[in-house]
Coordinates of C-alpha atoms (C1' of nucleotides) in Angstrom, one line a residue:
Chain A
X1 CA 34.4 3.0 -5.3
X2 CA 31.6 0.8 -5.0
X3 CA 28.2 2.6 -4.0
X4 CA 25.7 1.5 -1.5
X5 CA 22.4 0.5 -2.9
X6 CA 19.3 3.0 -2.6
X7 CA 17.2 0.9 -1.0
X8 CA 14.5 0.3 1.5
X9 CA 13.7 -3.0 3.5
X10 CA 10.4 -4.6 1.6
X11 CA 7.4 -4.6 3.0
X12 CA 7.3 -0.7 3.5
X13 CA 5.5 1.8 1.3
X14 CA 7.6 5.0 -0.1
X15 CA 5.5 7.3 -1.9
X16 CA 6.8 9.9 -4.7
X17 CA 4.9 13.4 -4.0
X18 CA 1.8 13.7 -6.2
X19 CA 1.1 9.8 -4.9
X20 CA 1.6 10.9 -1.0
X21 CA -0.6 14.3 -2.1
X22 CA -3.5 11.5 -3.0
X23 CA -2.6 9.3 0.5
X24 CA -2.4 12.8 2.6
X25 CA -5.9 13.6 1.1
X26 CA -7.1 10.3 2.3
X27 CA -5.8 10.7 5.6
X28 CA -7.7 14.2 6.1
X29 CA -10.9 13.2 4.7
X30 CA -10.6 10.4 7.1
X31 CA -9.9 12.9 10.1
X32 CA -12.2 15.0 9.1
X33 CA -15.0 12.6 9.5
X34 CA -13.6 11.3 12.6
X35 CA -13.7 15.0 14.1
X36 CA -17.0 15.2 12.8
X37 CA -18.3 12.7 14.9
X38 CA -17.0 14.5 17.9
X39 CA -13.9 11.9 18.1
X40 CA -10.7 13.6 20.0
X41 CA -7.3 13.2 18.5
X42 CA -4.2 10.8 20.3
X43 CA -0.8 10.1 19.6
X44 CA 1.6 7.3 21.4
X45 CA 4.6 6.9 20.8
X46 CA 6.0 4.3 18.3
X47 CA 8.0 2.7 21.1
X48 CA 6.5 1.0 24.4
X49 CA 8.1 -1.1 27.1
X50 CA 7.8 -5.0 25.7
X51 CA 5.6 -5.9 29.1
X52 CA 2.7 -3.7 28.2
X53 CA 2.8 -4.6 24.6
X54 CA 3.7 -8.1 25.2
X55 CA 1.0 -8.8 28.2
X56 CA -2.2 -9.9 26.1
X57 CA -1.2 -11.8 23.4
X58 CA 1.5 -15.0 23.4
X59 CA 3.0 -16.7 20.7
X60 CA 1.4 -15.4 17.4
X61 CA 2.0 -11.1 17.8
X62 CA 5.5 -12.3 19.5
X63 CA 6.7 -13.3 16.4
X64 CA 5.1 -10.1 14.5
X65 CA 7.3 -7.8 16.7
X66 CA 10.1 -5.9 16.1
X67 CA 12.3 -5.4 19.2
X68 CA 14.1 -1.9 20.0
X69 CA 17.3 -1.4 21.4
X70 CA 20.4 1.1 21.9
X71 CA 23.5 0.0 20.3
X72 CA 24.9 0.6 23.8
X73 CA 22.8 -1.8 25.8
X74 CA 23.1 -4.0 23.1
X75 CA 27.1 -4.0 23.8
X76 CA 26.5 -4.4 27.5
X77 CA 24.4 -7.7 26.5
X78 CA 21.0 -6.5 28.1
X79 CA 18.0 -7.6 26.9
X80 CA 15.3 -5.0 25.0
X81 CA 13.1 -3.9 26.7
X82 CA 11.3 -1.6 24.4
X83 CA 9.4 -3.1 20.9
X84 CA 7.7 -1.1 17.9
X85 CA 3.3 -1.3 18.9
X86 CA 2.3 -3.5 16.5
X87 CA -1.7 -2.0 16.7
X88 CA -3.1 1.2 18.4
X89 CA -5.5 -0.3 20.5
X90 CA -2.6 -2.1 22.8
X91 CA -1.1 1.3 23.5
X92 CA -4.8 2.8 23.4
X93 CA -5.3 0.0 26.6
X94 CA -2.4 1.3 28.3
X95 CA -3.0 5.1 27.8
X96 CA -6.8 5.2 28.9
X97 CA -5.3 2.8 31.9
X98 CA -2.2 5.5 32.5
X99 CA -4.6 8.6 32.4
X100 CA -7.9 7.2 33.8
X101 CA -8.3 9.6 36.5
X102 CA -8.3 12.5 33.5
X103 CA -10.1 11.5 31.1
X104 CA -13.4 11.8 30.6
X105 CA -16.0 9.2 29.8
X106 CA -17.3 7.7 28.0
X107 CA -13.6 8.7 26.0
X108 CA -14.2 9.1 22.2
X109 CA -10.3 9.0 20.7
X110 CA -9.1 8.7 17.2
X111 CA -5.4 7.9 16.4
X112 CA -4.1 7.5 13.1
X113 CA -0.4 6.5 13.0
X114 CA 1.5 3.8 11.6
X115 CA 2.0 0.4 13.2
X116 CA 4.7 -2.4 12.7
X117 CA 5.0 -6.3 12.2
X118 CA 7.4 -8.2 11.0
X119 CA 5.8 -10.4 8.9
X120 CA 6.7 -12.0 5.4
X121 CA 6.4 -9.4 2.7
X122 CA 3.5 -10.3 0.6
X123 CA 1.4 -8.5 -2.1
X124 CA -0.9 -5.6 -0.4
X125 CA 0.9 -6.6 3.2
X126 CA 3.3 -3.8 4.8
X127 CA 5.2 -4.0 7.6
X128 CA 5.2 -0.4 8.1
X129 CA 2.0 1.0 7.7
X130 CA -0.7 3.1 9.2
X131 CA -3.9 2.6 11.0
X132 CA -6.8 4.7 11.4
X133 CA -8.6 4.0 15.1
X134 CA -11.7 5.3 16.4
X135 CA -12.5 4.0 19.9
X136 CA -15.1 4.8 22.7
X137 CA -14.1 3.1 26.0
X138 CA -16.7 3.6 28.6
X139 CA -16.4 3.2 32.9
X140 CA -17.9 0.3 33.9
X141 CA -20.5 0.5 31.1
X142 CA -21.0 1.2 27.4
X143 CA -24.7 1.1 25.7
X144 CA -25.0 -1.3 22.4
X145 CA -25.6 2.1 21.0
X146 CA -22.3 2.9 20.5
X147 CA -22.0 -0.3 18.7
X148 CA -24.6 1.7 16.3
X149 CA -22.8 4.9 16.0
X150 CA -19.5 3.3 14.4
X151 CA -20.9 2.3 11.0
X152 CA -22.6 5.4 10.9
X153 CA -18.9 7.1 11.1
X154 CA -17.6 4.4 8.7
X155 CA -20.4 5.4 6.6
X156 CA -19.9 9.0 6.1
X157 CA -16.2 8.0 5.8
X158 CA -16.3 6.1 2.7
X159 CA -18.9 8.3 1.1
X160 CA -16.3 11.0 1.8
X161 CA -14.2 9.1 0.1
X162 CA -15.8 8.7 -2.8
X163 CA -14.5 5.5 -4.0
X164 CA -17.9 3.4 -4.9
X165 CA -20.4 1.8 -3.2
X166 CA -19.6 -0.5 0.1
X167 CA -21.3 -2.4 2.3
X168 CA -20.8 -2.6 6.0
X169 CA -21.4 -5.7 7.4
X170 CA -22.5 -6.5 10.6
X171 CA -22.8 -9.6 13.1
X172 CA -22.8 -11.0 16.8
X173 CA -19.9 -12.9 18.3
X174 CA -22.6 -13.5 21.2
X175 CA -25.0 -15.1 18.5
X176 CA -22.5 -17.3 17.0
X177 CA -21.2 -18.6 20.7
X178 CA -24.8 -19.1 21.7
X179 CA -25.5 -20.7 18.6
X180 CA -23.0 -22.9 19.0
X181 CA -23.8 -23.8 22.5
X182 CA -27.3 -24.8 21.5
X183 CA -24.9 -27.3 18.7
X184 CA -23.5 -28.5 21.6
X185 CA -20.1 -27.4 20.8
X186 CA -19.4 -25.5 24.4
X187 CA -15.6 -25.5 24.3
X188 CA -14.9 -21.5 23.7
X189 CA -11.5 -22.3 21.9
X190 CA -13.0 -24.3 19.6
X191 CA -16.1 -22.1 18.6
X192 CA -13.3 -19.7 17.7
X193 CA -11.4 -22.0 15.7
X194 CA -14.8 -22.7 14.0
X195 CA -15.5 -18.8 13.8
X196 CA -12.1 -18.8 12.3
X197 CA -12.9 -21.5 9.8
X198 CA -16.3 -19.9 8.9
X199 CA -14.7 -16.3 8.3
X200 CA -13.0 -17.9 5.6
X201 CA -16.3 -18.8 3.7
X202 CA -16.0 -16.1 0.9
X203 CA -12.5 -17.0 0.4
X204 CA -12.1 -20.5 0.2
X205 CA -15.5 -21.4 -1.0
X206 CA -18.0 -23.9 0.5
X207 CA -16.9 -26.9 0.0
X208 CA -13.4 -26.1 1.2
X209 CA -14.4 -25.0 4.6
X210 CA -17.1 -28.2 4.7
X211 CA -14.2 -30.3 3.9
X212 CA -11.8 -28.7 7.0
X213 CA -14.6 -28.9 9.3
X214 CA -15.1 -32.9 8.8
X215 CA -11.9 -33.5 8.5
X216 CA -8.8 -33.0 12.0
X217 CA -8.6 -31.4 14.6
X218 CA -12.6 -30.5 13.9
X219 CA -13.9 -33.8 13.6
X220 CA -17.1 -32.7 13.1
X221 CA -20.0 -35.1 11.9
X222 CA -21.5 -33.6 8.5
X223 CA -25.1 -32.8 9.1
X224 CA -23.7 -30.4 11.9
X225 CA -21.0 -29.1 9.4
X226 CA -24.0 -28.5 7.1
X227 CA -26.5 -27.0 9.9
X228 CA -23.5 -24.4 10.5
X229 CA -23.2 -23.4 6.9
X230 CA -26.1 -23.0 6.2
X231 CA -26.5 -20.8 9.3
X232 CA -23.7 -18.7 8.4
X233 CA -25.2 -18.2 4.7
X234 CA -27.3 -15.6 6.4
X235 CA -27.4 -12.4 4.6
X236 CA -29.8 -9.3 5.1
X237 CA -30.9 -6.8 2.2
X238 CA -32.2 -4.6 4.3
X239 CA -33.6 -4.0 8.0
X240 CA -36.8 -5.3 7.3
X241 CA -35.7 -8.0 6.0
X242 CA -32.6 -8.6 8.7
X243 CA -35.3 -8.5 11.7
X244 CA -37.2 -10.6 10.2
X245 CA -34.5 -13.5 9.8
X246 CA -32.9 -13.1 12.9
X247 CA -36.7 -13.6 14.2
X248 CA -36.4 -16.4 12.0
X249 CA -33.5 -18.1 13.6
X250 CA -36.2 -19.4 17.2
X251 CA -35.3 -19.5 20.6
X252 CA -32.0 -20.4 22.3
X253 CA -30.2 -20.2 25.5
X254 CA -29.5 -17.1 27.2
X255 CA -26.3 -15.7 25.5
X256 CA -27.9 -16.5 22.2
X257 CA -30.8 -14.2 23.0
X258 CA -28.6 -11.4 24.1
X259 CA -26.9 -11.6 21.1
X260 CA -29.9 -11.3 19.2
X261 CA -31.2 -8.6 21.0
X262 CA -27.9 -6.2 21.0
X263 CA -28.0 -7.4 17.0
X264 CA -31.5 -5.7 16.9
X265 CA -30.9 -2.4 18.8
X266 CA -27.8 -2.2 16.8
X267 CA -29.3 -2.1 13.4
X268 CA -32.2 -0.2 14.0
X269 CA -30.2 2.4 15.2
X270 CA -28.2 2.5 12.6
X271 CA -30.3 3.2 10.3
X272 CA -31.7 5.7 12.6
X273 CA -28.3 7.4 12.5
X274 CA -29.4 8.1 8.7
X275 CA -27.3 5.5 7.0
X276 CA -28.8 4.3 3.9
X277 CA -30.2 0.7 3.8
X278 CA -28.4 -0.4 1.1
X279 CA -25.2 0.1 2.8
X280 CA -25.8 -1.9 5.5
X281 CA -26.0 -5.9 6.3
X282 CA -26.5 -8.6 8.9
X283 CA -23.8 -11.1 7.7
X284 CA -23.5 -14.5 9.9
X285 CA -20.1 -15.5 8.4
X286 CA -18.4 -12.6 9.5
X287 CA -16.0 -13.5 12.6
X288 CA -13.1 -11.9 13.2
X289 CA -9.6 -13.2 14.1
X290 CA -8.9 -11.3 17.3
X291 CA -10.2 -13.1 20.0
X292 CA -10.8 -10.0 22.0
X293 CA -14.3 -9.0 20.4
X294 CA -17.4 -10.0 22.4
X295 CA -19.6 -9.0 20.8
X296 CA -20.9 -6.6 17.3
X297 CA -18.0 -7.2 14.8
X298 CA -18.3 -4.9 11.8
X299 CA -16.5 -5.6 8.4
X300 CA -17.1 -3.0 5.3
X301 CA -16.2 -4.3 2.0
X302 CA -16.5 -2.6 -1.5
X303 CA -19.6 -3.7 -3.9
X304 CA -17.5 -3.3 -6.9
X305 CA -14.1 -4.9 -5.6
X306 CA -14.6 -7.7 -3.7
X307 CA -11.1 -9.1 -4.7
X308 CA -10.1 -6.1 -2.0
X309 CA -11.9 -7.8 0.6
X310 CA -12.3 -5.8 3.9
X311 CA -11.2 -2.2 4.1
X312 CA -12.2 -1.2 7.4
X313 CA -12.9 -3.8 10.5
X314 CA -13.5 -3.8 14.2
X315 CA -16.1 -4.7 17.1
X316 CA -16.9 -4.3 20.8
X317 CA -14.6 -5.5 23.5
X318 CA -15.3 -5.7 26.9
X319 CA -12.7 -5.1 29.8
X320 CA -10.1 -3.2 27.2
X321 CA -7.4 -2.6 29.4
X322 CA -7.7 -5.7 32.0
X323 CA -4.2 -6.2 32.2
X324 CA -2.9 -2.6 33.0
X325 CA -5.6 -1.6 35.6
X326 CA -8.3 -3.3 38.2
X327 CA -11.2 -0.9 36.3
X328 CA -14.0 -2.3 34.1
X329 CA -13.2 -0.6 30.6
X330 CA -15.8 -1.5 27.5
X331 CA -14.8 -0.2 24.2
X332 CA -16.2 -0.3 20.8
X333 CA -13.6 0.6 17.9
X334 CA -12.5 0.0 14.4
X335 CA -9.3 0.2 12.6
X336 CA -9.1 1.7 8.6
X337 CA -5.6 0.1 7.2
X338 CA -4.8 2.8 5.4
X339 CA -1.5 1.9 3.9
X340 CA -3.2 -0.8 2.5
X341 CA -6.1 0.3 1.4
X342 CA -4.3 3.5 -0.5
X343 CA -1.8 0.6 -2.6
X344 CA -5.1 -1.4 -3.4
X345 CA -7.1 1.1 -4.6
X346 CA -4.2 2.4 -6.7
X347 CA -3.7 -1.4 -8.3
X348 CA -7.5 -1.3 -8.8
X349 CA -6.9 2.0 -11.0
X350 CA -9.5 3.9 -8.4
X351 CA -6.8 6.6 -7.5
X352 CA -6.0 9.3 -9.8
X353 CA -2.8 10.8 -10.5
X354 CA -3.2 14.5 -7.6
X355 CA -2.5 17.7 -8.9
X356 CA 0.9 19.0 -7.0
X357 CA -0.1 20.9 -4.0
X358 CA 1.4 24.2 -6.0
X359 CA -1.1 25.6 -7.9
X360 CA 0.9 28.1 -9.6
X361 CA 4.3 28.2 -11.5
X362 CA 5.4 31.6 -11.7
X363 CA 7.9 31.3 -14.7
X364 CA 11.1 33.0 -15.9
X365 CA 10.1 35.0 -19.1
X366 CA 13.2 37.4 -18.9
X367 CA 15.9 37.3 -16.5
X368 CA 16.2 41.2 -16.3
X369 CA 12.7 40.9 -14.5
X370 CA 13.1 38.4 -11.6
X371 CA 12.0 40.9 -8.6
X372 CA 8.8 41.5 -10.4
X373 CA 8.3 37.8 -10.5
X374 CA 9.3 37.8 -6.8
X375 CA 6.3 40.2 -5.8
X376 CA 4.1 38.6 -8.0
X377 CA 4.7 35.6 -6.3
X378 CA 4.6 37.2 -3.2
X379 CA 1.2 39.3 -3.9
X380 CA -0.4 35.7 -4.7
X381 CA 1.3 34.0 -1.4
X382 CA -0.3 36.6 0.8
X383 CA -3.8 35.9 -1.1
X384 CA -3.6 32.7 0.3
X385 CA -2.0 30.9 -3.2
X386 CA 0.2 28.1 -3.1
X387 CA 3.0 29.5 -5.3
X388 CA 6.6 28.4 -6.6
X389 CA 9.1 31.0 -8.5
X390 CA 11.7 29.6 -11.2
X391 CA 14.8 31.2 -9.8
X392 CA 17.4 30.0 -12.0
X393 CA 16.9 31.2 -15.3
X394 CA 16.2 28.8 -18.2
X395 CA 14.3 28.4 -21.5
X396 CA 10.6 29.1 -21.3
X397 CA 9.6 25.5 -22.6
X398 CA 11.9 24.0 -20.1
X399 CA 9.8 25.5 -17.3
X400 CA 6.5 24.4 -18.7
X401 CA 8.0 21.1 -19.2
X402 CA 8.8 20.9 -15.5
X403 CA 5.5 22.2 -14.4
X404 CA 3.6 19.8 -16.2
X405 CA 5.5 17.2 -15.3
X406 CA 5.5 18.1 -11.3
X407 CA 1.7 18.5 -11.5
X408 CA 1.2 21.9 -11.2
X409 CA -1.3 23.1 -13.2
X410 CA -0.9 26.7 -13.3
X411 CA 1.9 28.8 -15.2
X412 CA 1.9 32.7 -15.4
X413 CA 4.2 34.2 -17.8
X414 CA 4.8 37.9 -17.3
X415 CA 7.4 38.9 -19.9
X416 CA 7.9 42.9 -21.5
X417 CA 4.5 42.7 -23.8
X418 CA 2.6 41.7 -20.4
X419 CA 4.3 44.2 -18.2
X420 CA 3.7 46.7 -20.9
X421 CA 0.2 46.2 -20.7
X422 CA -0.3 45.5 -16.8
X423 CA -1.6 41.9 -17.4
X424 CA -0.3 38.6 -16.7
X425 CA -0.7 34.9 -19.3
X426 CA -2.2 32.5 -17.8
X427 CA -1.6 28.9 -18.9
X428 CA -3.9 25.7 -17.7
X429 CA -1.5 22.9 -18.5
X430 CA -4.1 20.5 -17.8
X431 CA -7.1 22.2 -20.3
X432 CA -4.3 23.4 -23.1
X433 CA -5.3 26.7 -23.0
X434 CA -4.1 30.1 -22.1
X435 CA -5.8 33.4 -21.4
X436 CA -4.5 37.1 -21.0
X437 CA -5.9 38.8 -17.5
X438 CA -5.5 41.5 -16.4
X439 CA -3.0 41.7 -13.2
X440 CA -5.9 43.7 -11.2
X441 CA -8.1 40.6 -11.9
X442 CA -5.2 37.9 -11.4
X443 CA -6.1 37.0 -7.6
X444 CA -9.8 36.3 -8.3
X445 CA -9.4 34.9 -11.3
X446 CA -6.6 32.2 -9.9
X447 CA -9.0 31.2 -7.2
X448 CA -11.8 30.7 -8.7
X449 CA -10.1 28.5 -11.6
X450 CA -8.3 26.9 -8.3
X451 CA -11.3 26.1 -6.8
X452 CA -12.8 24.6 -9.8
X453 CA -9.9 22.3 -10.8
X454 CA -10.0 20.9 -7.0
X455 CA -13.9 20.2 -7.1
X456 CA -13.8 18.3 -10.0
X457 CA -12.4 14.6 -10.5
X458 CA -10.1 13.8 -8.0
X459 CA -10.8 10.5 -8.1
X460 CA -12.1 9.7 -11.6
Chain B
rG1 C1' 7.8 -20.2 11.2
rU2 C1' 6.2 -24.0 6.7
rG3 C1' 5.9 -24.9 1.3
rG4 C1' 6.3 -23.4 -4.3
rG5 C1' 8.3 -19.6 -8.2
rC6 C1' 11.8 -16.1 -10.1
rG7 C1' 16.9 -13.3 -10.4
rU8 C1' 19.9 -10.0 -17.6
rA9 C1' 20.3 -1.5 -18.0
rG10 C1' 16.6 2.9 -13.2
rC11 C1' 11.8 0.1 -15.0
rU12 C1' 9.4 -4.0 -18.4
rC13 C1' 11.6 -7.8 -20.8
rA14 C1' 14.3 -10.7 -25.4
rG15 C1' 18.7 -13.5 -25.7
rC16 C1' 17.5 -20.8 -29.7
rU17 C1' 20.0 -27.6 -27.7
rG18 C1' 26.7 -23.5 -24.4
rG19 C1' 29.9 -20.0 -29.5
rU20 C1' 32.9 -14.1 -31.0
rU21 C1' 31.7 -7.1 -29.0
rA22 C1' 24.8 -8.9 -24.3
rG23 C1' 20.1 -6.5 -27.1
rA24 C1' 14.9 -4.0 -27.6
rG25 C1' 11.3 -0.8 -25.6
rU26 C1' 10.8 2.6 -21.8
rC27 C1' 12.9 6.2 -18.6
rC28 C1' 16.5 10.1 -18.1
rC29 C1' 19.8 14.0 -20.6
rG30 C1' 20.6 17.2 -25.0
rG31 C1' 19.1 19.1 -29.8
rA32 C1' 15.2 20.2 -33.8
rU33 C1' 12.1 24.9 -31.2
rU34 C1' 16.1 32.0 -27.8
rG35 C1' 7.7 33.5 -25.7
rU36 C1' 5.0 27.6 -24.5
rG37 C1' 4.6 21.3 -21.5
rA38 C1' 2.3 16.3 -22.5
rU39 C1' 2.7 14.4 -29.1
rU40 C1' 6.7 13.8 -33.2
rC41 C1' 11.9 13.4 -35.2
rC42 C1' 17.4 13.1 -34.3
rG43 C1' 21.5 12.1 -31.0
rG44 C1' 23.5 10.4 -26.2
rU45 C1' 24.4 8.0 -21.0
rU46 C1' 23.3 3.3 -18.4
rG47 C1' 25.1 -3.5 -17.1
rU48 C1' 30.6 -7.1 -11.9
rC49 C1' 23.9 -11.2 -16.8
rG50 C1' 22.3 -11.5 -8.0
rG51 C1' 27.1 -13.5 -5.5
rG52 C1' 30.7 -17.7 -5.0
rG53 C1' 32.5 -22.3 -6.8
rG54 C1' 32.5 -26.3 -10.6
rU55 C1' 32.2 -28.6 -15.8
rU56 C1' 34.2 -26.7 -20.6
rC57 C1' 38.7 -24.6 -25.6
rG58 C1' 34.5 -21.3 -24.4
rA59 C1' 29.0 -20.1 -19.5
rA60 C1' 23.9 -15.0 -19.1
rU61 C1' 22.9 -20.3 -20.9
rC62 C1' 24.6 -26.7 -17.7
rC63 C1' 25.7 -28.4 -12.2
rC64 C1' 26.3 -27.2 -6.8
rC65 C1' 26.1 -23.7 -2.8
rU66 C1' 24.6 -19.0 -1.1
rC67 C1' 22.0 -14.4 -1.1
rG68 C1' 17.9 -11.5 -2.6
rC69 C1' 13.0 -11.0 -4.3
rU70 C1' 8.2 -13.0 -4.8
rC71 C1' 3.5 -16.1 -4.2
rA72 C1' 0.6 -19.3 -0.9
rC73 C1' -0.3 -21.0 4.3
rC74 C1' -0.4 -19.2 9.6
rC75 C1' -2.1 -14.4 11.2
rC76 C1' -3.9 -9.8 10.2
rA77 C1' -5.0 -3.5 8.3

RNA sequence: GUGGGCGUAGCUCAGCUGGUUAGAGUCCCGGAUUGUGAUUCCGGUUGUCGGGGGUUCGAAUCCCCUCGCUCACCCCA
């Protein structure tokens, strides 16, 4: 008989347990510094009706999405009319616009849940894979300040997460279309063609970009091809230093000088929020694809991995939820691709292999003993100790063997010299060493070795 | 959707200009070791050579078709 192949469709990630221990860590630390910053949790469902997901955005997210449908409507030749969200802040658009009149604003939400496109597998790209929103939509109005608090939450994020040192980056989508008014290019689809060209710089290198800019549809002549360059080689090292070159930039028309001015509060904000100077950056190449942003666009990058590229991304909006409802709904979000981010840190080696979330083996010493194993285990659950018995018996290296190799670090052996003597062995698997206690002492003991092998390195 | 590359054990791959029974490492299982894992030694399981057709005395190898995977572009987390 032939057998169906074990397989899943590419483009999704499958995680064996001490690998989806590490991503599960990554997700709470990510929570818990969303909580922190007084963020309130939401959940939508997977599945919306295709006209609110389908309302914004033609021809390029069309392709990206994955139609539902019941085999029975399928066999009465109707059309679907539900499709898989392809982001969270489509559904967060219809949600604030379903449950306006109870909600409370401004509304802080965070939503982390996975998303689907249907794109072409590709190295690092998922088709299945989760996001990590924060949003704050406000009624009528939202201050610039809020456009300050995000990177402070990103900030205390990827500390949290300990996995090097990042930079946030910052810029204007006001500045760059003033800018470029004051070029003379006026047309707003193509200053976000040329955003789109720009946001590339890093990636394809100077001359690449100068080349596509000269050349069709751009057409543009090549001392205002260099002019924009050089204008988008703008970096800050610190605020000082990014005041003083957006002073630097002179006067322009009146969307410029908003820009300018939002750019301003923004950063000294930021850094009034306590995030660190170094972390920080004005960056004028930074763009954006989604043509939704108006203004602050934020994208954070690792110092150390720039091969990565950007890990967290995001920027104010105005008029969210314009399609769904008459109201005036500003947001300011950003999005943490977590599926992604998890597979490239663990091809960059920066994730280490998690310790099972069992911290003890209680093993099988001598069959004739198994209910005082049972309350052992039982007297350690009740302490608050995650802990798996052996119940089919077995030889003693064959347990160890399966501890170690399931991650758990922690083995007690309780066989008739122990019992005799009213103490309990003790094995790190991880140290190599072994130590007699006493079973009075067991509980404190446990926890405080616990404790210790969670603080230390897990991420070395 | 557009354009390149690759398909041989679960995984990583070798297999010469076509030649007999398709191989190595790893992984997994058992033993050496009936109170101690990861190391070491010994033994064992594993394949429609992606699929179909053609050329040939003979095809993993050459040709055609097809399917799958993969990389780049578009777009994006």
């Amino acid at each position: 008989m032939a057998l169906t192949p074990a397989r899943t469709m590419p483009g999704v990630l499958e995680l064996l347990p001490l690998d989806q221990i590490a991503f599960q860590g990554m997700l709470d630390t990510i929570r818990r510094n969303y909580e922190r910053f007084g963020f309130l949790p939401v959940e939508t469902p997977v599945m919306e009706f295709t006209d609110v997901l389908l309302t914004k955005s033609g021809g390029e997210t069309e392709r990206q999405v994955y139609f539902v449908q019941s085999t029975g409507s399928m066999e009465q030749g109707g059309k679907p009319d539900l499709a898989l969200r392809f982001d969270l802040t489509v559904p967060l658009a219809r949600y604030v616009a379903e449950h306006e009149h109870d909600l409370n604003f401004p509304f802080r939400r965070y939503q982390i849940q996975r998303v689907y496109r249907g794109e072409r597998a590709q190295r690092g790209r998922f088709r299945e894979f989760y996001q990590c929103d924060i949003d704050v939509i406000g009624k009528d109005f939202l201050s610039v300040r809020y456009d300050a608090e995000i990177p402070a939450i990103i900030h205390a994020v990827f500390s949290d997460l300990a996995i090097g040192p990042f930079t946030i980056q910052l810029n204007n989508r006001r500045l760059m279309r003033g800018w470029f008014e004051g070029l003379g290019i006026a047309d707003g689809e193509m200053q976000m063609a040329v955003l789109r060209e720009v946001d590339k710089l890093d990636k394809r290198g100077m001359d690449a970009v100068r080349a596509t800019l000269c050349a069709e549809p751009f057409s543009l002549d090549a001392t205002m091809v260099d002019r924009i360059l050089e204008f988008v080689q703008l970096r800050s090292t610190s605020l000082a230093d990014a005041l003083a070159k957006l002073d630097a930039l002179g006067s322009g028309g009146e969307v410029f000088e908003q820009g300018r001015s939002e750019l301003r509060e923004v950063l000294t904000t930021i850094k009034a929020l306590g995030v660190p100077e170094s972390d920080f950056a004005l960056n004028l190449s930074i763009a954006r694809g989604l043509d939704y942003y108006t203004g602050t666009v934020y994208e954070t990058t690792l110092n150390e991995h720039p091969q990565i590229g950007s890990i967290c991304s995001g920027g104010r909006y105005e008029n969210l939820a314009g399609n769904y409802t008459k109201s005036s709904l500003p947001g300011v979000g950003i999005s943490i691709g977590a599926t992604r981010l998890f597979w490239q840190l663990r091809e960059a080696g920066l994730i280490g292999k998690a310790s099972s979330s069992v911290d003890v083996l209680v093993t099988q010493m001598d069959a004739g003993q198994f209910p005082a194993y049972l309350a052992l285990a039982a007297e350690l659950r009740a302490a608050g100790i995650n802990t798996e018995v052996v119940m089919e018996a077995s030889k003693l290296g064959k347990q160890f063997k399966y501890a170690d190799r399931a991650g758990i670090r922690f083995v007690l052996v309780l066989g008739e010299n122990e019992l005799a003597k009213s103490t309990v062995m003790l094995k790190d698997l991880r140290a190599e060493e072994q130590i007699e206690v006493a079973r009075t002492d067991l509980v404190a003991t446990l926890k405080s070795r616990i404790s210790q092998a969670g603080s230390s390195g897990a991420n070395p």
